[in-house]
Short mmCIF file of C-alpha atoms in Angstrom, two decimals:
data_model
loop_
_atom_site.label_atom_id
_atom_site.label_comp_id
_atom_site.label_asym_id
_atom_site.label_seq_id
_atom_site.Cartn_x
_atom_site.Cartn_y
_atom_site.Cartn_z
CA UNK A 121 -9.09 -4.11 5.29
CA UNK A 122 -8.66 -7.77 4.75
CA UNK A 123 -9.89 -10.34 7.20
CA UNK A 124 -6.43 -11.15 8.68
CA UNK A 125 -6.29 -11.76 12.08
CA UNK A 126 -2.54 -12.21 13.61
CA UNK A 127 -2.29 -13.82 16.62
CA UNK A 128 -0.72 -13.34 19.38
CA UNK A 129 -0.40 -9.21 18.82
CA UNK A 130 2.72 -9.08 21.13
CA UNK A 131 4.44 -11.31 22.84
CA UNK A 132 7.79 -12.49 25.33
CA UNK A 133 9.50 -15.15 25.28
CA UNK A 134 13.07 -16.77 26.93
CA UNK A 135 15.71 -17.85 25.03
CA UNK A 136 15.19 -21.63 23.78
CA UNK A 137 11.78 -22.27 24.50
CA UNK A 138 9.08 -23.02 21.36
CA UNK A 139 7.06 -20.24 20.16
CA UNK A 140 3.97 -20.20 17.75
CA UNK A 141 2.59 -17.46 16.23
CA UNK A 142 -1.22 -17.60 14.10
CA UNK A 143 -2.26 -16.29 10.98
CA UNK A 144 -5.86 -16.40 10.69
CA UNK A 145 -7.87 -15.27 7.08
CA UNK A 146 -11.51 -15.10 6.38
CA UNK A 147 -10.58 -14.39 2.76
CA UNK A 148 -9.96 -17.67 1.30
CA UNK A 149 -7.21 -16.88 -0.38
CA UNK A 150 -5.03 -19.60 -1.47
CA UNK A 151 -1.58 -18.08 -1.10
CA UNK A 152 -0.46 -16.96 2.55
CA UNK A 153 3.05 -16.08 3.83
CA UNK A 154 5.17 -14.89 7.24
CA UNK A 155 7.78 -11.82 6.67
CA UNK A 156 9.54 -10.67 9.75
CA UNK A 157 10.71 -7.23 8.96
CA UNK A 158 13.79 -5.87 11.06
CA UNK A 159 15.55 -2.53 10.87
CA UNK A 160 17.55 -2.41 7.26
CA UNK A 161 16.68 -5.03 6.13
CA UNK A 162 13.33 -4.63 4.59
CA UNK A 163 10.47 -7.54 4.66
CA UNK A 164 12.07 -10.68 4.36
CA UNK A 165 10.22 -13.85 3.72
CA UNK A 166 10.10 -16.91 6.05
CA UNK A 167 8.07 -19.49 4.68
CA UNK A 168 4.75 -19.62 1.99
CA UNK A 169 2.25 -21.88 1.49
CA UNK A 170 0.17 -21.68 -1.22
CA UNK A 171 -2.84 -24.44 -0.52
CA UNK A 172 -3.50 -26.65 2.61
CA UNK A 173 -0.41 -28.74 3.56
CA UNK A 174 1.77 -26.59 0.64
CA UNK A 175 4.70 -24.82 1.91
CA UNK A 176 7.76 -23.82 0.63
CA UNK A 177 10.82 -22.26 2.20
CA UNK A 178 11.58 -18.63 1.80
CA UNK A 179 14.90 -16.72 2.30
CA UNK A 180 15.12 -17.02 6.14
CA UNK A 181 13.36 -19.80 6.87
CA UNK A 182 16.41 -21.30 9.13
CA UNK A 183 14.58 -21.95 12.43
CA UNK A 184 11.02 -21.74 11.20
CA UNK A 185 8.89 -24.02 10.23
CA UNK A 186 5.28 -23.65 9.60
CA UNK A 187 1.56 -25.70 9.08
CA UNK A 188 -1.21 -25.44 7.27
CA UNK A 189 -4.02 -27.84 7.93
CA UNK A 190 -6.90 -25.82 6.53
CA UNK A 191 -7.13 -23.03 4.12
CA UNK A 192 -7.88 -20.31 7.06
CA UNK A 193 -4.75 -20.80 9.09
CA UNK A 194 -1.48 -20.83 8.69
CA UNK A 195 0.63 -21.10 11.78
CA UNK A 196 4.55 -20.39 12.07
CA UNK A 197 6.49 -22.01 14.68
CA UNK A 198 10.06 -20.68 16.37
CA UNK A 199 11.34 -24.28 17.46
CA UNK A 200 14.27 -22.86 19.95
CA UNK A 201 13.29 -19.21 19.87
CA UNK A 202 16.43 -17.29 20.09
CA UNK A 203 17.30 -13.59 20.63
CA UNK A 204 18.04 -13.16 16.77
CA UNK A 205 14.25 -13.70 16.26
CA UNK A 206 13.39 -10.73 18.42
CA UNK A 207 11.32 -9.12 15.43
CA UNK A 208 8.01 -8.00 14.13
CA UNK A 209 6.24 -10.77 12.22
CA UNK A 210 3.48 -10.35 9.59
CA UNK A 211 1.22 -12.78 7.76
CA UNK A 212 0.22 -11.94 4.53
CA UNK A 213 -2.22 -13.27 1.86
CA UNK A 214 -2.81 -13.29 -1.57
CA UNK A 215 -5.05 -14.82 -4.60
CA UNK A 216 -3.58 -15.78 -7.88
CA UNK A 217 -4.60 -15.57 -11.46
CA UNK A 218 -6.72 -12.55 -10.75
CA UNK A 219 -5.50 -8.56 -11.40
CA UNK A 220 -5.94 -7.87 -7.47
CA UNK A 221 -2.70 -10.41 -7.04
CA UNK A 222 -1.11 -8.06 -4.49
CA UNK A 223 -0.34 -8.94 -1.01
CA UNK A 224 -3.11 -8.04 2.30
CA UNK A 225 -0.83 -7.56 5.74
CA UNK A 226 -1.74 -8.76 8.82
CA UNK A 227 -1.66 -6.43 11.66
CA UNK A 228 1.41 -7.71 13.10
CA UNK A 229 3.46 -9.87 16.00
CA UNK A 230 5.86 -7.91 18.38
CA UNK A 231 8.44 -10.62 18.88
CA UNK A 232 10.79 -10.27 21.92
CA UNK A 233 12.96 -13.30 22.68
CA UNK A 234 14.90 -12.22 26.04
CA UNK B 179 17.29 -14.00 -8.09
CA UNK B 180 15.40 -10.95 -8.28
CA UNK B 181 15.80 -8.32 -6.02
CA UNK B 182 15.34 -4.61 -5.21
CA UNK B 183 17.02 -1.80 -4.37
CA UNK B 184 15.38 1.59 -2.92
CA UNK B 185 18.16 4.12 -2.99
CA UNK B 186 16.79 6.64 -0.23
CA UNK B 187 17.02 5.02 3.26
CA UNK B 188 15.91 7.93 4.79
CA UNK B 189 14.00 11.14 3.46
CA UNK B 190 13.38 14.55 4.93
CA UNK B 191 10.81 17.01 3.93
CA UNK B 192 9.41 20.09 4.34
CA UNK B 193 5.35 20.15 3.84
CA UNK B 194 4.65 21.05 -0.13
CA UNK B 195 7.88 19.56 -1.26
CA UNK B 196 7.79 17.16 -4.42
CA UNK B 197 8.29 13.97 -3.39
CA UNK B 198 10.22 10.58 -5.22
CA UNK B 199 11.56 7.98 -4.00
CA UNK B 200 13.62 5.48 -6.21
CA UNK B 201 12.92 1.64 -6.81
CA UNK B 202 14.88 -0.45 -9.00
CA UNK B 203 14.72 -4.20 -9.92
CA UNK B 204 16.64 -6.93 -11.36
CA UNK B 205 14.45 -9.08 -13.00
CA UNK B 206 14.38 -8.66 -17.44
CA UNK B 207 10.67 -10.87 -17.76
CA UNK B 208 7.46 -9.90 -17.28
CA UNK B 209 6.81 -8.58 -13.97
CA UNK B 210 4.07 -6.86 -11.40
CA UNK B 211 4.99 -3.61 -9.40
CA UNK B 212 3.80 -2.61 -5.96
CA UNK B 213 4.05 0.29 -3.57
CA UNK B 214 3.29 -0.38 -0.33
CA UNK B 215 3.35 2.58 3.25
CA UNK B 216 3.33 1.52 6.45
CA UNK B 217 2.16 4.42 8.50
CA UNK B 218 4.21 4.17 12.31
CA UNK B 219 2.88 1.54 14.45
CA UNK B 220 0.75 -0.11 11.50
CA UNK B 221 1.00 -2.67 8.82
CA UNK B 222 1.50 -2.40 5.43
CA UNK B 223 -1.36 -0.99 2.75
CA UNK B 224 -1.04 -0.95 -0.75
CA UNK B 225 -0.33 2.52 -2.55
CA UNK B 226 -0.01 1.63 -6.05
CA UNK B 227 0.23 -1.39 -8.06
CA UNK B 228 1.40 -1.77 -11.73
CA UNK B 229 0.20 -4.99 -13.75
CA UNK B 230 0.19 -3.90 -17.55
CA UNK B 231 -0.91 -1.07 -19.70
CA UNK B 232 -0.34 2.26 -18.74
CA UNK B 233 2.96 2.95 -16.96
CA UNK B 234 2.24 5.44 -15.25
CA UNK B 235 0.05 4.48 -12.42
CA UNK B 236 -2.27 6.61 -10.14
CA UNK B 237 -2.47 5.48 -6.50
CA UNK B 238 -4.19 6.59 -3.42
CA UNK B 239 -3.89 9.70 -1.69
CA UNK B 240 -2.26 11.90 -4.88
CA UNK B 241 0.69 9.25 -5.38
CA UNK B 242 1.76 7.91 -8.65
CA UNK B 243 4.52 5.81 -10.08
CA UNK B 244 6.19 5.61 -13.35
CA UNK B 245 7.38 2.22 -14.98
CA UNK B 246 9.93 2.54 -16.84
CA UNK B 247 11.36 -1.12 -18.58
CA UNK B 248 14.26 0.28 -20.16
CA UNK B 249 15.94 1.19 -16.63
CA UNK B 250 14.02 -1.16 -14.52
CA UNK B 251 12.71 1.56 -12.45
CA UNK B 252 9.39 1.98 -10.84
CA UNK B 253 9.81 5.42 -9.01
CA UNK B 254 6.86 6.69 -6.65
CA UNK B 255 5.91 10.00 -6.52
CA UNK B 256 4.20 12.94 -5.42
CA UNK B 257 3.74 16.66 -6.07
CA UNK B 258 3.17 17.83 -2.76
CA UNK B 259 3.55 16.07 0.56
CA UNK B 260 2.09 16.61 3.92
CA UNK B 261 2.88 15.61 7.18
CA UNK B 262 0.48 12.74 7.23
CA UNK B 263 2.55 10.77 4.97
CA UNK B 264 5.32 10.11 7.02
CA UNK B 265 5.50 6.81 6.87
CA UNK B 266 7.84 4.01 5.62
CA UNK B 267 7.25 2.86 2.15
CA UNK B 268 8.51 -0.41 0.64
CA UNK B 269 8.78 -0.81 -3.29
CA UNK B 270 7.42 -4.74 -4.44
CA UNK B 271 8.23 -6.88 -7.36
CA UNK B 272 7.34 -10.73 -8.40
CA UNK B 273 7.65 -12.23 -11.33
CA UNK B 274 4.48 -12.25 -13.62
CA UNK B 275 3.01 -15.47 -12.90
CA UNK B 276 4.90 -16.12 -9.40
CA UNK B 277 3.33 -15.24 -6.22
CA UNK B 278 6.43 -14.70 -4.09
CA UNK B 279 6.76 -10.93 -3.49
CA UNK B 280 10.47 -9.49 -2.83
CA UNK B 281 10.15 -6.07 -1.21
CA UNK B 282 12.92 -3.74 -1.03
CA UNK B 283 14.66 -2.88 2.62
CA UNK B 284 11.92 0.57 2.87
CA UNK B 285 12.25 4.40 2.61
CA UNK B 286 11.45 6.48 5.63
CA UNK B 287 10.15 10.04 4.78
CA UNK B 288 9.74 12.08 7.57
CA UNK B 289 7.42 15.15 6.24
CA UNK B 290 7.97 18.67 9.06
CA UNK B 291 5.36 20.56 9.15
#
């Protein structure tokens, strides 16, 4: 398996209050990202970033926002959490412009917002 | 905007039944392919991956997918299942060149013994 390291594995939180979740990669990959995946609805992308202080928005980024101060870590951050984030987050990683392009997942956050 | 549809939401099977599970695509350009299972209570590992050349692509564990451009399809298959691969698995696509990945909403196959 990739070095990704997720952190924390699980966690609960109250309505309102700021969460961060951590995204740790011994790979040095350039490109990393944060899915939550929900029931139906597949992985959905949150945010991207694809080199130290390079982000870009994904499709439901709306209440997320995300660093990246060094190539290892990439950190997402619920500003208000709320109960519509309840979810399971995953980081993911990836290295363009070779043929192994595909993404390595994380192990995964259990999100509950209560 | 790309996207991708996986017609089977949920799967049943009995052990030794042939396996495939649909995955479509919008995109007309160049693009890569993934298959990706996520066993219960993991995360996701890559099954198969298309880039270029042959279309029909072996991946672990006895799967394999077929690319076919005409009909934008990149179904996954199997001969024979077994009750180790229930799992969830989510069809990929980006854009040659692009690194965002859109993934499909998943397939749940649920193999009895």
């Amino acid at each position: 398996d990739a070095g990704i390291t997720q952190s924390p594995r699980h966690k609960v939180t109250e309505t309102g209050t700021p969460v961060t979740l951590r995204c740790h990669q011994t790979e040095n990959h350039r490109y990393m990202y944060w899915y939550r995946q929900d029931p139906g609805h597949g992985l959905r992308l949150i945010h991207y970033s694809y080199g130290v202080k390079d982000t870009d928005k994904g499709e439901v980024s709306d209440g997320y926002s995300v660093s990246r101060s060094k190539t290892e870590d990439f950190l997402l951050t619920l500003e208000s959490a709320t109960s519509s984030q309840t979810s399971v987050y995953f980081c993911a990683i990836s290295e363009p412009g070779t043929v192994n392009t595909e993404a390595f997942f994380g192990q995964g956050t259990r999100l509950t917002v209560v | 905007a790309q996207s991708v549809s996986q017609h089977n939401h949920h799967v049943i099977l009995s052990e030794a039944a042939s396996l495939e599970l649909g995955c479509n695509y919008s995109y007309g350009g160049t693009v890569n392919l993934f298959w990706y299972v996520q066993y219960p209570g993991q995360h996701l590992q890559l099954l198969l991956k298309y880039f270029s050349g042959d279309p029909l692509v072996k991946g672990i564990k006895g799967f394999e997918a077929e690319f076919i451009k005409s009909k934008f399809s990149f179904n996954l298959r199997k001969p024979s299942v077994q009750w180790s691969d229930t799992a969830e698995y989510f069809c990929a696509v980006n854009r040659g060149g692009y690194q965002k990945v859109t993934f499909g909403i998943g397939t749940k196959l649920q193999v009895i013994p």
